[in-house]
Amino acid sequence: MDDRVKWNRKYEERIMLMIEPTANSRLKELSTHLTGGKALDLACGLGGNSLFLARMNYYVEAIDISDVAIDYIQEQSNMHHLSIVPRLFDLTELNKLNFQKKSFDLVVITNYLDRSLFPIVKEIIKENGYFFMETFFQSNLNDNLGVSNQYRLKPKELLDEFSDWQILFYEESEQEAKQTIFCQKLN
Ligand SMILES: C[S@@+](CC[C@H](N)C(=O)[O-])C[C@H]1O[C@@H](n2cnc3c(N)ncnc32)[C@H](O)[C@@H]1O
């Protein structure tokens, strides 16, 4: 089953059960830094982060491979008069979108790992702009989660990857098996 089919099924079920998408809790806690502008939510799913950011005065571009998710975000955005542009797109081809360099104030990725996105993310964020990412990592406690190592960060991987950025928040939660970074691009 390909990713689009798999995620479409999950999201159809969640929409039917009226499970409201919620924003990442650590992103919400960092809201003092979230002062609005242009944001990009990669692998946005049902748009918990996108909806939250739009309510924080961001103009949000939200990208996902699931048309069920993209249609849902479009509906929510229309219904609540939010500035979100949902786009159905395969992120393995993100370079084809030809985003302008230094054009986003904030890029967000949660629960999705494709390391080939990092160079693009670094290019499209403005100077002094922010990057937030949280996803699974290879902690000692979480070997039974059924997530393959390909989709799990190595310990400290995001710290190393963004070592020349200003790190405003970093956490490895063994309990949740999640690694989180919030960092700012330096001039
Ligand atoms: C675990 S969900 C995370 C959704 C959301 N970011 C969150 O944290 O709730 C992973 C998402 O990645 C999307 N996805 C998987 N492969 C993709 C691809 N190649 N291009 C774009 N989106 C993809 C899926 O459709 C799904 O919405």
XYZ file of C-alpha atoms and ligand atoms in Angstrom:
214
model
C 0.000 0.000 0.000
C 1.519 3.363 -0.914
C 1.774 6.291 1.516
C -1.073 8.256 -0.024
C -3.527 5.335 0.301
C -2.355 4.485 3.819
C -2.720 8.048 5.107
C -5.979 8.695 3.259
C -7.522 5.711 5.088
C -6.298 6.883 8.473
C -7.534 10.422 7.901
C -10.954 9.340 6.571
C -11.409 7.401 9.798
C -10.300 10.308 11.992
C -12.544 12.783 10.173
C -15.478 10.390 10.522
C -14.796 10.089 14.268
C -14.589 13.900 14.364
C -11.157 13.769 16.003
C -10.019 17.394 15.867
C -6.383 17.781 14.808
C -4.301 19.474 17.494
C -1.082 21.420 17.227
C 2.171 20.021 18.569
C 2.279 20.836 22.283
C 5.924 21.998 22.284
C 5.299 24.265 19.308
C 2.435 25.800 21.257
C 4.705 26.318 24.265
C 7.138 28.273 22.061
C 4.437 30.663 20.950
C 6.233 33.754 22.320
C 8.592 33.394 19.326
C 5.732 32.943 16.860
C 5.127 36.489 15.768
C 3.495 35.873 12.380
C 4.662 36.063 8.762
C 4.970 33.289 6.221
C 5.080 29.672 7.424
C 5.478 26.299 5.754
C 4.083 23.094 7.309
C 5.667 20.052 5.647
C 3.813 16.698 5.823
C 1.037 18.662 7.510
C -1.463 15.802 7.918
C -4.876 17.107 8.993
C -3.246 20.460 9.735
C -3.195 20.751 13.532
C -0.033 22.873 13.268
C -1.219 24.797 10.196
C -4.532 25.774 11.799
C -2.750 26.838 14.976
C -0.184 28.931 13.071
C -2.838 30.576 10.914
C -4.591 31.628 14.131
C -1.231 33.071 15.284
C -1.273 35.416 12.272
C 0.779 33.320 9.875
C 0.061 32.895 6.207
C 0.597 29.135 5.981
C 1.494 26.877 3.072
C 0.655 23.314 4.068
C 1.949 20.369 2.051
C 0.979 16.703 2.210
C 0.609 13.686 -0.075
C -2.866 12.809 1.270
C -5.704 14.411 -0.710
C -8.114 13.612 2.164
C -5.941 15.717 4.492
C -5.508 18.535 1.984
C -9.272 18.717 1.286
C -9.987 18.760 5.029
C -7.557 21.648 5.632
C -9.076 23.580 2.733
C -12.566 23.143 4.245
C -11.410 24.197 7.722
C -9.519 27.143 6.329
C -12.586 28.349 4.375
C -14.935 27.752 7.293
C -12.779 29.702 9.764
C -11.501 32.317 7.270
C -7.869 31.394 7.816
C -4.882 32.148 5.568
C -3.838 28.615 4.671
C -2.894 27.360 1.225
C -3.006 23.544 1.324
C -1.049 21.831 -1.441
C -1.204 18.205 -2.512
C 2.394 17.307 -3.231
C 4.948 14.526 -2.837
C 7.720 15.886 -0.637
C 10.285 13.605 -2.234
C 10.029 16.075 -5.126
C 10.022 19.263 -3.036
C 12.883 20.772 -5.052
C 10.478 20.918 -8.034
C 8.370 23.530 -6.222
C 11.224 26.013 -6.608
C 10.504 27.959 -3.460
C 12.253 31.300 -3.338
C 15.358 31.310 -1.169
C 14.943 33.079 2.206
C 11.185 33.407 1.815
C 9.749 31.753 4.966
C 9.705 33.084 8.530
C 9.036 29.608 9.903
C 9.175 26.011 8.670
C 7.573 23.220 10.697
C 7.931 19.440 10.356
C 6.352 17.078 12.870
C 6.249 13.297 12.821
C 7.873 12.985 9.430
C 11.494 12.325 8.493
C 13.082 12.838 5.116
C 16.656 13.997 5.541
C 16.858 15.218 1.954
C 14.537 18.090 2.984
C 17.140 19.654 5.306
C 19.206 21.488 2.652
C 16.004 22.914 1.104
C 14.629 23.960 4.500
C 17.898 25.738 5.310
C 17.767 27.651 2.037
C 14.150 28.796 2.107
C 14.102 30.130 5.680
C 14.822 33.858 5.991
C 17.710 35.111 8.056
C 16.491 35.215 11.686
C 13.652 32.863 10.656
C 12.799 29.745 12.646
C 12.718 25.982 12.167
C 10.686 23.637 14.376
C 10.930 19.877 14.050
C 9.806 16.968 16.185
C 9.845 13.305 15.295
C 10.860 9.861 16.555
C 14.462 9.146 17.469
C 16.466 6.033 18.229
C 16.308 6.118 22.002
C 17.212 3.194 24.241
C 13.653 2.806 25.461
C 11.732 2.744 22.213
C 12.878 -0.260 20.228
C 9.373 -1.764 20.191
C 7.551 1.060 18.465
C 7.593 -0.589 15.063
C 9.165 2.485 13.454
C 12.117 1.541 11.274
C 15.471 3.284 11.873
C 15.167 4.937 8.471
C 12.332 7.018 9.947
C 13.989 7.684 13.300
C 16.559 10.353 14.021
C 19.845 9.368 15.588
C 20.547 10.722 19.073
C 21.456 14.440 18.795
C 21.024 14.307 15.024
C 19.041 17.563 14.775
C 21.541 19.317 17.056
C 24.367 18.306 14.719
C 22.384 19.108 11.579
C 21.581 22.635 12.793
C 24.804 23.237 14.741
C 25.383 26.583 13.013
C 21.894 27.866 13.955
C 20.906 29.354 17.276
C 19.270 26.569 19.276
C 16.350 27.997 21.245
C 14.910 24.673 22.384
C 16.145 21.087 22.164
C 14.821 17.971 23.815
C 15.129 14.215 23.559
C 12.245 12.650 25.411
C 13.017 8.987 26.079
C 9.470 8.457 27.281
C 7.844 9.774 24.109
C 10.751 8.653 21.920
C 10.697 12.089 20.339
C 13.475 14.498 19.450
C 12.495 18.173 19.187
C 14.353 21.228 17.963
C 13.430 24.881 17.657
C 16.203 26.975 16.159
C 16.834 30.294 14.485
C 18.864 30.943 11.363
C 21.724 33.335 12.061
C 22.679 36.251 9.789
C 2.662 10.909 11.033
S 1.852 11.954 9.884
C 2.259 13.559 10.539
C 1.213 14.584 10.256
C 1.406 15.896 11.003
N 2.642 16.551 10.655
C 1.342 15.646 12.481
O 2.357 15.739 13.175
O 0.237 15.342 12.973
C 2.894 11.842 8.442
C 2.361 12.625 7.257
O 3.295 12.580 6.194
C 2.569 12.526 4.990
N 3.468 12.008 3.941
C 4.006 10.758 3.875
N 4.802 10.669 2.782
C 4.740 11.881 2.161
C 5.328 12.408 0.983
N 6.159 11.679 0.231
N 5.045 13.677 0.628
C 4.190 14.430 1.394
N 3.621 13.989 2.525
C 3.883 12.733 2.904
C 1.384 11.630 5.292
O 0.328 11.795 4.395
C 1.044 12.097 6.708
O 0.099 13.133 6.688
